[in-house]
PDB file of C-alpha atoms in Angstrom:
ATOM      1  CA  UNK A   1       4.036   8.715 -20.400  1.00  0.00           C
ATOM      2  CA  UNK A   2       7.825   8.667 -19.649  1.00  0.00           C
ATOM      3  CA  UNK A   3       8.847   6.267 -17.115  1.00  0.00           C
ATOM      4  CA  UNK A   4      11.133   8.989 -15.652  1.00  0.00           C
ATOM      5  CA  UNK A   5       7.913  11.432 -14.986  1.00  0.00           C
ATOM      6  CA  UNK A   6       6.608   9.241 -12.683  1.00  0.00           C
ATOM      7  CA  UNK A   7       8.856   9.713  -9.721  1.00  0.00           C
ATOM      8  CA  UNK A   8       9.128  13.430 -10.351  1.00  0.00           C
ATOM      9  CA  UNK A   9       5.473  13.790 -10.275  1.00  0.00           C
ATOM     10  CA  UNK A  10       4.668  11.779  -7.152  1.00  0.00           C
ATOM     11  CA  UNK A  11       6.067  14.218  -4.624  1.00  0.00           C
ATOM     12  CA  UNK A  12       4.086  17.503  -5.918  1.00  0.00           C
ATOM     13  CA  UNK A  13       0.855  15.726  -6.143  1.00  0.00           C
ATOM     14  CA  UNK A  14       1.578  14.040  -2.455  1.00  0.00           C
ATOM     15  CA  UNK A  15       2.499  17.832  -1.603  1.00  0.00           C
ATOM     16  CA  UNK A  16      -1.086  19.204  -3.156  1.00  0.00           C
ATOM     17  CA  UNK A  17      -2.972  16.138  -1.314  1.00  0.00           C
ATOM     18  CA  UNK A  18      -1.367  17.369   2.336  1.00  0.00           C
ATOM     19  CA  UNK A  19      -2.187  20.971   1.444  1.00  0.00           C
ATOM     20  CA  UNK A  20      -6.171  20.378   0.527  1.00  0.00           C
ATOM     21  CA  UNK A  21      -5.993  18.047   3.977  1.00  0.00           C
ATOM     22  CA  UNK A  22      -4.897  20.962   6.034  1.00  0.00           C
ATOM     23  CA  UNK A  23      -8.303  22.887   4.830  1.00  0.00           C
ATOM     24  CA  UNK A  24     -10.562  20.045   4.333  1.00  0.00           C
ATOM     25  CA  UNK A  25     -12.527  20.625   7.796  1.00  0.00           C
ATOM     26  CA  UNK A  26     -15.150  22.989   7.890  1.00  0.00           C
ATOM     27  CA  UNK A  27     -14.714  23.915   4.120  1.00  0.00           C
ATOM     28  CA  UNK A  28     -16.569  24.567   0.902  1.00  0.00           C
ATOM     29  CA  UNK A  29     -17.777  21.783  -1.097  1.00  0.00           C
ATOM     30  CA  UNK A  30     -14.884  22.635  -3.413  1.00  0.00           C
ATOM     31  CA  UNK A  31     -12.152  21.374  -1.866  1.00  0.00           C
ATOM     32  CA  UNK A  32     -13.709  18.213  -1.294  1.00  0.00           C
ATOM     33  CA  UNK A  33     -14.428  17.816  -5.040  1.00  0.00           C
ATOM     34  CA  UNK A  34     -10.198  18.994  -5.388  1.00  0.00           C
ATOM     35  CA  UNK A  35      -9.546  16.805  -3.098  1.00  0.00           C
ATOM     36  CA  UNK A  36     -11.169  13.928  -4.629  1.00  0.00           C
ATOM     37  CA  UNK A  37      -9.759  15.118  -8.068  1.00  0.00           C
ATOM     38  CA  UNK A  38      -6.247  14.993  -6.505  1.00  0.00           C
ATOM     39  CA  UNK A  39      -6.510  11.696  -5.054  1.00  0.00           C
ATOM     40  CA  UNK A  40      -7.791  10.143  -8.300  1.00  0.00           C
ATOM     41  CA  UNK A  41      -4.923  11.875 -10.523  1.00  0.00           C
ATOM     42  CA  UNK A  42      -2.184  10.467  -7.699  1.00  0.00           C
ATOM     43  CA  UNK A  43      -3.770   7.038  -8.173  1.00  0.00           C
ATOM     44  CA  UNK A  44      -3.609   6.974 -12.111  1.00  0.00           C
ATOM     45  CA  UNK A  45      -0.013   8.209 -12.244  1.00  0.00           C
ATOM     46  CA  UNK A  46       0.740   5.575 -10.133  1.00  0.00           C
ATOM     47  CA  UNK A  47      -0.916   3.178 -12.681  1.00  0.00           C
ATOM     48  CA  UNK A  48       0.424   5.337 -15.763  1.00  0.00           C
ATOM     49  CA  UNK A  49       3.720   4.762 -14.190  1.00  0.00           C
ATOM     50  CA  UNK A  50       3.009   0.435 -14.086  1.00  0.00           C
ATOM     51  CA  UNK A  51       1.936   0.655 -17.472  1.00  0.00           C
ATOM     52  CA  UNK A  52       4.883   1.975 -19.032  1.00  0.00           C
ATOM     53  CA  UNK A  53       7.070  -0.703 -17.059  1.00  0.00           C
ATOM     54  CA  UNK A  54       7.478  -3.419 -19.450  1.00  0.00           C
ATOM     55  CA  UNK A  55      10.010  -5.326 -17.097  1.00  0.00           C
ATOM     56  CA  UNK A  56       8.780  -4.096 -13.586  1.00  0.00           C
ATOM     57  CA  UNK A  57       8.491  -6.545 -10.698  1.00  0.00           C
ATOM     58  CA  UNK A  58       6.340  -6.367  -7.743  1.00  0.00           C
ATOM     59  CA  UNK A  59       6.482  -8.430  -4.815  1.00  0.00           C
ATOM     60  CA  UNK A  60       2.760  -9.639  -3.948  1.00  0.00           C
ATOM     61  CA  UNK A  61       1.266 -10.817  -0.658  1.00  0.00           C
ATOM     62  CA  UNK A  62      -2.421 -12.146  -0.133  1.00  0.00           C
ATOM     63  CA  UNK A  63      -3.877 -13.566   3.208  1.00  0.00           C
ATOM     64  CA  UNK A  64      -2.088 -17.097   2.722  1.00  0.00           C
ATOM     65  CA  UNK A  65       1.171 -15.703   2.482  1.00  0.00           C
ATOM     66  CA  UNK A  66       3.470 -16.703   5.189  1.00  0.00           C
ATOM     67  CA  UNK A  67       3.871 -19.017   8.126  1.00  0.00           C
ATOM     68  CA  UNK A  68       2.639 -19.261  11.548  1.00  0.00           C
ATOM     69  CA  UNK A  69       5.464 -18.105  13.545  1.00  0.00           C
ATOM     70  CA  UNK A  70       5.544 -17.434  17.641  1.00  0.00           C
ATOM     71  CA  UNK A  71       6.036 -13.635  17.651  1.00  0.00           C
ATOM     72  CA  UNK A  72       5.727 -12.959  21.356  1.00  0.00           C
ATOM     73  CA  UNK A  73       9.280 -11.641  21.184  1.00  0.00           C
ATOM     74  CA  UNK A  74       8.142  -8.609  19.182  1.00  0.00           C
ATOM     75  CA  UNK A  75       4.687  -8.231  21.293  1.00  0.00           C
ATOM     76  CA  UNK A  76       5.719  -4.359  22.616  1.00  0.00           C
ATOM     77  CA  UNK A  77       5.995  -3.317  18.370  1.00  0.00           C
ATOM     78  CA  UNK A  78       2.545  -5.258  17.833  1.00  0.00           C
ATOM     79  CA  UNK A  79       0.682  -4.213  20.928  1.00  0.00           C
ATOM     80  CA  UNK A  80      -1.446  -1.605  18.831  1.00  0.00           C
ATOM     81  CA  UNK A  81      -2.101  -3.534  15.970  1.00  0.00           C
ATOM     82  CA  UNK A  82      -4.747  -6.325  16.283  1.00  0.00           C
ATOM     83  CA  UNK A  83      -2.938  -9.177  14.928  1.00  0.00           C
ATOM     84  CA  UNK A  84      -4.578 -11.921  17.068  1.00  0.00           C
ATOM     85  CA  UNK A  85      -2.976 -14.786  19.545  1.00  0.00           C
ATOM     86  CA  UNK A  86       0.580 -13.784  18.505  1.00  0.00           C
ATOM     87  CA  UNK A  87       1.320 -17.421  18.418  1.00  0.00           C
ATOM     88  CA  UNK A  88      -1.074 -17.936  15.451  1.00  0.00           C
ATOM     89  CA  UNK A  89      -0.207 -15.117  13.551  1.00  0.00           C
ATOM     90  CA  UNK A  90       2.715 -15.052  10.350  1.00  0.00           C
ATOM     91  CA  UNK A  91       5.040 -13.944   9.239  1.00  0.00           C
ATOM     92  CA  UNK A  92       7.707 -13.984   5.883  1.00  0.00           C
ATOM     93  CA  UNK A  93      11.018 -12.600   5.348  1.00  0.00           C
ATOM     94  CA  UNK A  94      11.865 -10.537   1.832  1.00  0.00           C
ATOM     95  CA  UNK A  95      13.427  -8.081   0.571  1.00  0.00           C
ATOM     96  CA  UNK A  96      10.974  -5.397  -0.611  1.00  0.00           C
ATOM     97  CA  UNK A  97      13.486  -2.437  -0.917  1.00  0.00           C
ATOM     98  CA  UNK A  98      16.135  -3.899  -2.337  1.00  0.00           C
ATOM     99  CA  UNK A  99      18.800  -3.303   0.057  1.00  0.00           C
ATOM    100  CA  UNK A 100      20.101  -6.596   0.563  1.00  0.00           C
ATOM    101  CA  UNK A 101      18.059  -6.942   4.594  1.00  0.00           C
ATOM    102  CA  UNK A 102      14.572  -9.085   4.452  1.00  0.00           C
ATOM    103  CA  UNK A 103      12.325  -7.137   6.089  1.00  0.00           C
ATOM    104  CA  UNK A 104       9.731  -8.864   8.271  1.00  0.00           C
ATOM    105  CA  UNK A 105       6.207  -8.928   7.680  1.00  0.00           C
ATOM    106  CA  UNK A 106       3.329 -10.071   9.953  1.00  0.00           C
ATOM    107  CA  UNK A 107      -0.076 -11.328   8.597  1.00  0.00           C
ATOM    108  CA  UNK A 108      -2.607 -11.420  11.639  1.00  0.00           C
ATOM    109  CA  UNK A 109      -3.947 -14.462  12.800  1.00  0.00           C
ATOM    110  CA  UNK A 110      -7.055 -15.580  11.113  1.00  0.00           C
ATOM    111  CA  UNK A 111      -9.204 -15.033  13.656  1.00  0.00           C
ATOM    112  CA  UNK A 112      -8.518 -11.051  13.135  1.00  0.00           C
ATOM    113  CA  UNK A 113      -8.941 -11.303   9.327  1.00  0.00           C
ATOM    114  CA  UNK A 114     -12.155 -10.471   7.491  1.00  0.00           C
ATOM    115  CA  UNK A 115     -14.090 -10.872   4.233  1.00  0.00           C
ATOM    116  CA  UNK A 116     -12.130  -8.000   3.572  1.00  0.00           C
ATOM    117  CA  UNK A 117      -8.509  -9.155   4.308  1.00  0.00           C
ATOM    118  CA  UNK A 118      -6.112  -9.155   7.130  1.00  0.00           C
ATOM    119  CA  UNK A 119      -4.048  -7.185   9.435  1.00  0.00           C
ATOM    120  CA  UNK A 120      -0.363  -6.734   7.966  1.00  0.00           C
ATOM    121  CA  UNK A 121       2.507  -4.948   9.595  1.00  0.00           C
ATOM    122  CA  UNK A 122       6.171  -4.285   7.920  1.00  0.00           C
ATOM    123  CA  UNK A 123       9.276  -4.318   9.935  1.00  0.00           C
ATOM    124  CA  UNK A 124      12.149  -2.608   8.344  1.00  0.00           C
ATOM    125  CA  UNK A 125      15.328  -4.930   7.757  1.00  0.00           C
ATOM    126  CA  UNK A 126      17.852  -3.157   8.899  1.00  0.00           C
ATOM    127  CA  UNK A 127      16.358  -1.497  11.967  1.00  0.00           C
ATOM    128  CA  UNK A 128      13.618  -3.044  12.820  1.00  0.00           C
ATOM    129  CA  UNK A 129      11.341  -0.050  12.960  1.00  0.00           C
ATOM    130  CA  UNK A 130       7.749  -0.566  12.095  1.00  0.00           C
ATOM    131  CA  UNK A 131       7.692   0.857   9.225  1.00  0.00           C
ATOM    132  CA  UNK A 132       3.359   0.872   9.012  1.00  0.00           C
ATOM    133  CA  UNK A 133       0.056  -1.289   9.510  1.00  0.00           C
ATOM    134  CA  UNK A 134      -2.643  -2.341   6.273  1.00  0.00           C
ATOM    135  CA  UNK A 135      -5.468  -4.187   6.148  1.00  0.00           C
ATOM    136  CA  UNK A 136      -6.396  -5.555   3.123  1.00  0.00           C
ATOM    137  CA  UNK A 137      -6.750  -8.746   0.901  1.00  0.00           C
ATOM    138  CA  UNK A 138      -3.813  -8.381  -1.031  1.00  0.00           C
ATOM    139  CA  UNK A 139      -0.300  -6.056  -0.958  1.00  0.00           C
ATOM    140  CA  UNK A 140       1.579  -4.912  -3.711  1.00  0.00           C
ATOM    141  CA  UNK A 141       5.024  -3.674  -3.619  1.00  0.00           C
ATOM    142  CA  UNK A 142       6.093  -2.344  -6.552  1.00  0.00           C
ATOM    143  CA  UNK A 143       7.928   0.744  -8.609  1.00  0.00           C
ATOM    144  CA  UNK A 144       8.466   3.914  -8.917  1.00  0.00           C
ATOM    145  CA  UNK A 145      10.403   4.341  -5.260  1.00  0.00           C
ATOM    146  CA  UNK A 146       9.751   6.821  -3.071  1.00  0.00           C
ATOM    147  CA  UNK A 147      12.777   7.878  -0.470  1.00  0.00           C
ATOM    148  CA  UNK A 148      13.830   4.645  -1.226  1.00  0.00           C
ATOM    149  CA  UNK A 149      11.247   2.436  -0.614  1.00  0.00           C
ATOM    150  CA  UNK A 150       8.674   0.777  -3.449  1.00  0.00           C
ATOM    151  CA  UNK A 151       4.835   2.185  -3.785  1.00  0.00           C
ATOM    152  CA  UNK A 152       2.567  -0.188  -1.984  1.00  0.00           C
ATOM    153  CA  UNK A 153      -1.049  -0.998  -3.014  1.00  0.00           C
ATOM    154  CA  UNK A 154      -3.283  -2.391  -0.901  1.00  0.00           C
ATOM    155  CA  UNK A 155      -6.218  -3.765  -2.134  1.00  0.00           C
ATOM    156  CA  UNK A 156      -9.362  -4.333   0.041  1.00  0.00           C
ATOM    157  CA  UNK A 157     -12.212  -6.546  -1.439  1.00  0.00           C
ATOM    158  CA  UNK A 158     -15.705  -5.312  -1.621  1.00  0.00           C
ATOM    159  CA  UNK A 159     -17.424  -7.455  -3.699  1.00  0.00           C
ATOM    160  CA  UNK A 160     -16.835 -10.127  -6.039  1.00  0.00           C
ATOM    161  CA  UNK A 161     -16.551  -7.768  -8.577  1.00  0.00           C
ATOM    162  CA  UNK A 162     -15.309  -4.288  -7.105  1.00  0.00           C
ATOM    163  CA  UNK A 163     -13.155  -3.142  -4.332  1.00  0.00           C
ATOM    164  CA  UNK A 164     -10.516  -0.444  -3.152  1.00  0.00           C
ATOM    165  CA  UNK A 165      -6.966  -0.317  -4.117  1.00  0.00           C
ATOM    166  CA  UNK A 166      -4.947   2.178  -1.537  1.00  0.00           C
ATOM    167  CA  UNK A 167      -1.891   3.968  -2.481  1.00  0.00           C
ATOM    168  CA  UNK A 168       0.838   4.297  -0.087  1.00  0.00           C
ATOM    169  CA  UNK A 169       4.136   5.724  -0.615  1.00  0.00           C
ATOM    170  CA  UNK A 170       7.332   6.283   1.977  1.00  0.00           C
ATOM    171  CA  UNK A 171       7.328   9.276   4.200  1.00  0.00           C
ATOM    172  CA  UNK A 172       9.401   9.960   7.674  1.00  0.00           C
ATOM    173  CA  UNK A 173      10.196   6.534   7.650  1.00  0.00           C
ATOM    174  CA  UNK A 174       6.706   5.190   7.699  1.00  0.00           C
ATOM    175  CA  UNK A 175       4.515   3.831   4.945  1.00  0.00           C
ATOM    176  CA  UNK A 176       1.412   6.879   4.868  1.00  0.00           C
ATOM    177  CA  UNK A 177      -1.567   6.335   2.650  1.00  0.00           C
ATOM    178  CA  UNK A 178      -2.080   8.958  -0.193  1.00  0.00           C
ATOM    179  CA  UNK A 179      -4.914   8.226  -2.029  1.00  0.00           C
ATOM    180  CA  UNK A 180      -7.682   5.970  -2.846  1.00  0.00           C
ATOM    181  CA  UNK A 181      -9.714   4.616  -5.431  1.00  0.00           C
ATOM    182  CA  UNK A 182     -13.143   2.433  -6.065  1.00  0.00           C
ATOM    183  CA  UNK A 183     -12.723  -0.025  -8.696  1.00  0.00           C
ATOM    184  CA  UNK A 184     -15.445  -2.495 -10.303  1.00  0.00           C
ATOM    185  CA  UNK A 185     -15.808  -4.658 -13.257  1.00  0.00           C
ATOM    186  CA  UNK A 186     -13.391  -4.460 -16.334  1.00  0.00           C
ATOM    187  CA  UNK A 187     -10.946  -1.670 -14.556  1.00  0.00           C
ATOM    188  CA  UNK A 188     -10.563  -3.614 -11.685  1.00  0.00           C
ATOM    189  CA  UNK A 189      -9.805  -6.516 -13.780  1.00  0.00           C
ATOM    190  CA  UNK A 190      -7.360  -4.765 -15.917  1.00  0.00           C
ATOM    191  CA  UNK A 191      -5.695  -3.357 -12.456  1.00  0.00           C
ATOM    192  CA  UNK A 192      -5.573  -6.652 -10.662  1.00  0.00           C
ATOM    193  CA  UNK A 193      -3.582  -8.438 -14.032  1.00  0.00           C
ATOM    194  CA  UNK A 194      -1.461  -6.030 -14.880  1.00  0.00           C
ATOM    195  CA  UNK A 195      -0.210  -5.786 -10.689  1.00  0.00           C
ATOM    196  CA  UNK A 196      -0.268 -10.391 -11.138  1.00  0.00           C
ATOM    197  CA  UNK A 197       1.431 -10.501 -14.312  1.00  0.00           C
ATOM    198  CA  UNK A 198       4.341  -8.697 -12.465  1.00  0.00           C
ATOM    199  CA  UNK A 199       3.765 -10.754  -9.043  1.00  0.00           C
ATOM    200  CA  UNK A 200       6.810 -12.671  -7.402  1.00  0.00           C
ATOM    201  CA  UNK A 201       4.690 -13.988  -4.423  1.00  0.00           C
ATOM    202  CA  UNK A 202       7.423 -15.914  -1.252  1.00  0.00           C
TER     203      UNK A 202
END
């Protein structure tokens, strides 16, 4: 596929996904299968896209990245999110959009995690806007960029041998969730070492 496709492609099928949401309630079976179609397709361009990135980088996250850090003075930005006694949660500093400005983001404490992962938050640089919650096992913030910011793949573990890898991509100024996708055995092998053999984990 050519690397340049990728980007181009990522807003109409983010486009078709909001569409088939508008309609999905109270509609034939149809646009459920579309929508399920459409979500799929976003998720293997994405990986089409990884693929044909020889010398892509991704900055990778798990639930031990991070250290405990008192965040009471952000408590008001956190006060929907259940991260946890603030003073056990963590936090790192790194710069995920290349713009020169670490931006800040907070793993919850471990009492709030779960088999499947954690609660993580991202805290723009520059402003300090909260820029979007996950939960999930491990992050992934890699190319193509979207308004400026890298794709992010959250993946949330299921079993020892499957789980669910979440798309989300830039939009308003917050990190939305696009699409979805079930993954077990050999594919989500093949996923999970082609996203580690571009990690640079802080």
């Amino acid at each position: 596929m050519d690397q340049g496709l990728v980007p181009r492609l990522l807003p109409d099928t983010r486009m078709c996904l909001m569409v088939f949401s508008l309609f999905s309630r109270g509609t034939p079976r149809w646009v459920d299968w579309m929508s399920a179609f459409l979500r799929q397709t976003f998720f293997l361009t994405v990986l089409a896209g990884i693929s044909n990135m020889a010398a892509a980088s991704a900055v990778c996250l798990d639930r031990n990245s991070g250290q405990p850090t008192d965040l009471t003075s952000i408590a008001n930005k956190l006060s929907d999110l259940d991260h946890g006694p603030l003073i056990k949660a963590a936090s790192l500093s790194v710069d995920i959009n290349r713009d020169g400005a670490n931006e800040l983001i907070v793993r919850s404490s471990d009492e709030a995690c779960g088999s499947g992962g954690c609660f993580f938050s991202v805290f723009d640089g520059k402003t300090g806007r909260n820029l979007g919650e996950q939960f999930g096992g491990m992050l992934y913030f890699h190319e193509p960029f979207t308004n400026g910011w890298p794709v992010l793949e959250v993946y949330g573990h299921s079993s020892a041998e499957s789980g669910t890898f979440a798309t989300w991509v830039m939009e308003g100024g917050r990190y939305l969730a696009v699409a979805d996708v079930f993954l077990q055995g050999a594919l989500l092998k093949q996923h999970v070492d082609k996203l580690q053999s571009m990690c640079s984990i802080p």
